[in-house]
């Protein structure tokens, strides 16, 4: 179920150009490892300039495990 939903959502977002250049982890060639290298580079540059750094991490890895699947399917059908 998750794979089907993921493919549908990614295709929709690609087709409608909804992915930000800051999006990593769900797009081929834009791994979370690459994101980590880029953010460390930006943070190092900011620290060198005496700037502050604030960050918030979120983890949606198990997001679909907590969603009522019948309700989700009904909402998708309405789309």
mmCIF file with all atom_site columns, C-alpha atoms in Angstrom:
data_model
loop_
_atom_site.group_PDB
_atom_site.id
_atom_site.type_symbol
_atom_site.label_atom_id
_atom_site.label_alt_id
_atom_site.label_comp_id
_atom_site.label_asym_id
_atom_site.label_entity_id
_atom_site.label_seq_id
_atom_site.pdbx_PDB_ins_code
_atom_site.Cartn_x
_atom_site.Cartn_y
_atom_site.Cartn_z
_atom_site.occupancy
_atom_site.B_iso_or_equiv
_atom_site.pdbx_formal_charge
_atom_site.auth_seq_id
_atom_site.auth_comp_id
_atom_site.auth_asym_id
_atom_site.auth_atom_id
_atom_site.pdbx_PDB_model_num
ATOM 1  C CA . UNK A 1 1  ? 0.000   0.000  0.000   1.00 0.00 ? 1  UNK A CA 1
ATOM 2  C CA . UNK A 1 2  ? 2.774   2.428  0.949   1.00 0.00 ? 2  UNK A CA 1
ATOM 3  C CA . UNK A 1 3  ? 4.648   1.766  -2.302  1.00 0.00 ? 3  UNK A CA 1
ATOM 4  C CA . UNK A 1 4  ? 1.552   2.441  -4.407  1.00 0.00 ? 4  UNK A CA 1
ATOM 5  C CA . UNK A 1 5  ? 0.817   5.676  -2.559  1.00 0.00 ? 5  UNK A CA 1
ATOM 6  C CA . UNK A 1 6  ? 4.445   6.799  -2.698  1.00 0.00 ? 6  UNK A CA 1
ATOM 7  C CA . UNK A 1 7  ? 4.643   6.266  -6.463  1.00 0.00 ? 7  UNK A CA 1
ATOM 8  C CA . UNK A 1 8  ? 1.335   8.096  -7.017  1.00 0.00 ? 8  UNK A CA 1
ATOM 9  C CA . UNK A 1 9  ? 2.386   11.064 -4.855  1.00 0.00 ? 9  UNK A CA 1
ATOM 10 C CA . UNK A 1 10 ? 5.864   11.343 -6.374  1.00 0.00 ? 10 UNK A CA 1
ATOM 11 C CA . UNK A 1 11 ? 4.505   11.176 -9.930  1.00 0.00 ? 11 UNK A CA 1
ATOM 12 C CA . UNK A 1 12 ? 1.930   13.865 -9.125  1.00 0.00 ? 12 UNK A CA 1
ATOM 13 C CA . UNK A 1 13 ? 4.556   16.109 -7.546  1.00 0.00 ? 13 UNK A CA 1
ATOM 14 C CA . UNK A 1 14 ? 6.998   15.665 -10.443 1.00 0.00 ? 14 UNK A CA 1
ATOM 15 C CA . UNK A 1 15 ? 4.281   16.300 -13.039 1.00 0.00 ? 15 UNK A CA 1
ATOM 16 C CA . UNK A 1 16 ? 3.241   19.516 -11.279 1.00 0.00 ? 16 UNK A CA 1
ATOM 17 C CA . UNK A 1 17 ? 6.799   20.652 -10.444 1.00 0.00 ? 17 UNK A CA 1
ATOM 18 C CA . UNK A 1 18 ? 6.067   20.642 -6.701  1.00 0.00 ? 18 UNK A CA 1
ATOM 19 C CA . UNK A 1 19 ? 9.433   19.420 -5.432  1.00 0.00 ? 19 UNK A CA 1
ATOM 20 C CA . UNK A 1 20 ? 11.671  22.092 -3.966  1.00 0.00 ? 20 UNK A CA 1
ATOM 21 C CA . UNK A 1 21 ? 15.390  22.076 -4.778  1.00 0.00 ? 21 UNK A CA 1
ATOM 22 C CA . UNK A 1 22 ? 15.759  21.529 -1.032  1.00 0.00 ? 22 UNK A CA 1
ATOM 23 C CA . UNK A 1 23 ? 13.903  18.179 -1.201  1.00 0.00 ? 23 UNK A CA 1
ATOM 24 C CA . UNK A 1 24 ? 16.089  15.125 -0.628  1.00 0.00 ? 24 UNK A CA 1
ATOM 25 C CA . UNK A 1 25 ? 15.464  11.471 0.078   1.00 0.00 ? 25 UNK A CA 1
ATOM 26 C CA . UNK A 1 26 ? 12.516  10.786 -2.233  1.00 0.00 ? 26 UNK A CA 1
ATOM 27 C CA . UNK A 1 27 ? 13.990  11.804 -5.581  1.00 0.00 ? 27 UNK A CA 1
ATOM 28 C CA . UNK A 1 28 ? 16.484  9.716  -7.555  1.00 0.00 ? 28 UNK A CA 1
ATOM 29 C CA . UNK A 1 29 ? 19.949  11.279 -7.375  1.00 0.00 ? 29 UNK A CA 1
ATOM 30 C CA . UNK A 1 30 ? 19.067  13.408 -4.319  1.00 0.00 ? 30 UNK A CA 1
ATOM 31 C CA . UNK A 1 31 ? 19.987  11.173 -1.403  1.00 0.00 ? 31 UNK A CA 1
ATOM 32 C CA . UNK A 1 32 ? 19.907  12.089 2.260   1.00 0.00 ? 32 UNK A CA 1
ATOM 33 C CA . UNK A 1 33 ? 23.704  11.665 2.264   1.00 0.00 ? 33 UNK A CA 1
ATOM 34 C CA . UNK A 1 34 ? 23.991  14.382 -0.367  1.00 0.00 ? 34 UNK A CA 1
ATOM 35 C CA . UNK A 1 35 ? 21.648  16.566 1.695   1.00 0.00 ? 35 UNK A CA 1
ATOM 36 C CA . UNK A 1 36 ? 23.821  16.081 4.768   1.00 0.00 ? 36 UNK A CA 1
ATOM 37 C CA . UNK A 1 37 ? 26.962  17.147 2.887   1.00 0.00 ? 37 UNK A CA 1
ATOM 38 C CA . UNK A 1 38 ? 25.224  20.238 1.516   1.00 0.00 ? 38 UNK A CA 1
ATOM 39 C CA . UNK A 1 39 ? 23.801  21.329 4.860   1.00 0.00 ? 39 UNK A CA 1
ATOM 40 C CA . UNK A 1 40 ? 27.126  20.831 6.669   1.00 0.00 ? 40 UNK A CA 1
ATOM 41 C CA . UNK A 1 41 ? 28.780  23.022 4.017   1.00 0.00 ? 41 UNK A CA 1
ATOM 42 C CA . UNK A 1 42 ? 26.149  25.757 4.521   1.00 0.00 ? 42 UNK A CA 1
ATOM 43 C CA . UNK A 1 43 ? 26.358  25.534 8.323   1.00 0.00 ? 43 UNK A CA 1
ATOM 44 C CA . UNK A 1 44 ? 30.154  25.747 8.252   1.00 0.00 ? 44 UNK A CA 1
ATOM 45 C CA . UNK A 1 45 ? 29.948  28.817 6.028   1.00 0.00 ? 45 UNK A CA 1
ATOM 46 C CA . UNK A 1 46 ? 27.391  30.432 8.371   1.00 0.00 ? 46 UNK A CA 1
ATOM 47 C CA . UNK A 1 47 ? 29.503  29.697 11.448  1.00 0.00 ? 47 UNK A CA 1
ATOM 48 C CA . UNK A 1 48 ? 32.567  31.184 9.721   1.00 0.00 ? 48 UNK A CA 1
ATOM 49 C CA . UNK A 1 49 ? 30.518  34.373 9.218   1.00 0.00 ? 49 UNK A CA 1
ATOM 50 C CA . UNK A 1 50 ? 29.483  34.421 12.899  1.00 0.00 ? 50 UNK A CA 1
ATOM 51 C CA . UNK A 1 51 ? 25.848  33.610 12.141  1.00 0.00 ? 51 UNK A CA 1
ATOM 52 C CA . UNK A 1 52 ? 23.505  31.512 14.283  1.00 0.00 ? 52 UNK A CA 1
ATOM 53 C CA . UNK A 1 53 ? 22.110  28.189 13.103  1.00 0.00 ? 53 UNK A CA 1
ATOM 54 C CA . UNK A 1 54 ? 18.664  26.859 14.018  1.00 0.00 ? 54 UNK A CA 1
ATOM 55 C CA . UNK A 1 55 ? 17.287  23.564 12.724  1.00 0.00 ? 55 UNK A CA 1
ATOM 56 C CA . UNK A 1 56 ? 14.291  21.296 13.202  1.00 0.00 ? 56 UNK A CA 1
ATOM 57 C CA . UNK A 1 57 ? 14.336  17.605 12.282  1.00 0.00 ? 57 UNK A CA 1
ATOM 58 C CA . UNK A 1 58 ? 11.208  15.646 11.465  1.00 0.00 ? 58 UNK A CA 1
ATOM 59 C CA . UNK A 1 59 ? 10.855  11.953 10.759  1.00 0.00 ? 59 UNK A CA 1
ATOM 60 C CA . UNK A 1 60 ? 7.913   10.672 8.728   1.00 0.00 ? 60 UNK A CA 1
ATOM 61 C CA . UNK A 1 61 ? 9.310   7.160  8.284   1.00 0.00 ? 61 UNK A CA 1
ATOM 62 C CA . UNK A 1 62 ? 6.328   5.454  9.904   1.00 0.00 ? 62 UNK A CA 1
ATOM 63 C CA . UNK A 1 63 ? 3.705   8.040  8.934   1.00 0.00 ? 63 UNK A CA 1
ATOM 64 C CA . UNK A 1 64 ? 1.548   5.599  6.937   1.00 0.00 ? 64 UNK A CA 1
ATOM 65 C CA . UNK A 1 65 ? 1.556   3.069  9.783   1.00 0.00 ? 65 UNK A CA 1
ATOM 66 C CA . UNK A 1 66 ? -0.540  5.484  11.849  1.00 0.00 ? 66 UNK A CA 1
ATOM 67 C CA . UNK A 1 67 ? -3.042  6.515  9.141   1.00 0.00 ? 67 UNK A CA 1
ATOM 68 C CA . UNK A 1 68 ? -6.444  4.781  9.010   1.00 0.00 ? 68 UNK A CA 1
ATOM 69 C CA . UNK A 1 69 ? -6.123  3.110  5.593   1.00 0.00 ? 69 UNK A CA 1
ATOM 70 C CA . UNK A 1 70 ? -9.864  3.041  4.816   1.00 0.00 ? 70 UNK A CA 1
ATOM 71 C CA . UNK A 1 71 ? -10.116 6.798  5.379   1.00 0.00 ? 71 UNK A CA 1
ATOM 72 C CA . UNK A 1 72 ? -6.989  7.405  3.283   1.00 0.00 ? 72 UNK A CA 1
ATOM 73 C CA . UNK A 1 73 ? -8.352  5.329  0.385   1.00 0.00 ? 73 UNK A CA 1
ATOM 74 C CA . UNK A 1 74 ? -11.648 7.253  0.528   1.00 0.00 ? 74 UNK A CA 1
ATOM 75 C CA . UNK A 1 75 ? -9.782  10.564 0.347   1.00 0.00 ? 75 UNK A CA 1
ATOM 76 C CA . UNK A 1 76 ? -7.678  9.359  -2.601  1.00 0.00 ? 76 UNK A CA 1
ATOM 77 C CA . UNK A 1 77 ? -10.819 8.263  -4.455  1.00 0.00 ? 77 UNK A CA 1
ATOM 78 C CA . UNK A 1 78 ? -12.237 11.768 -3.946  1.00 0.00 ? 78 UNK A CA 1
ATOM 79 C CA . UNK A 1 79 ? -9.183  13.251 -5.650  1.00 0.00 ? 79 UNK A CA 1
#
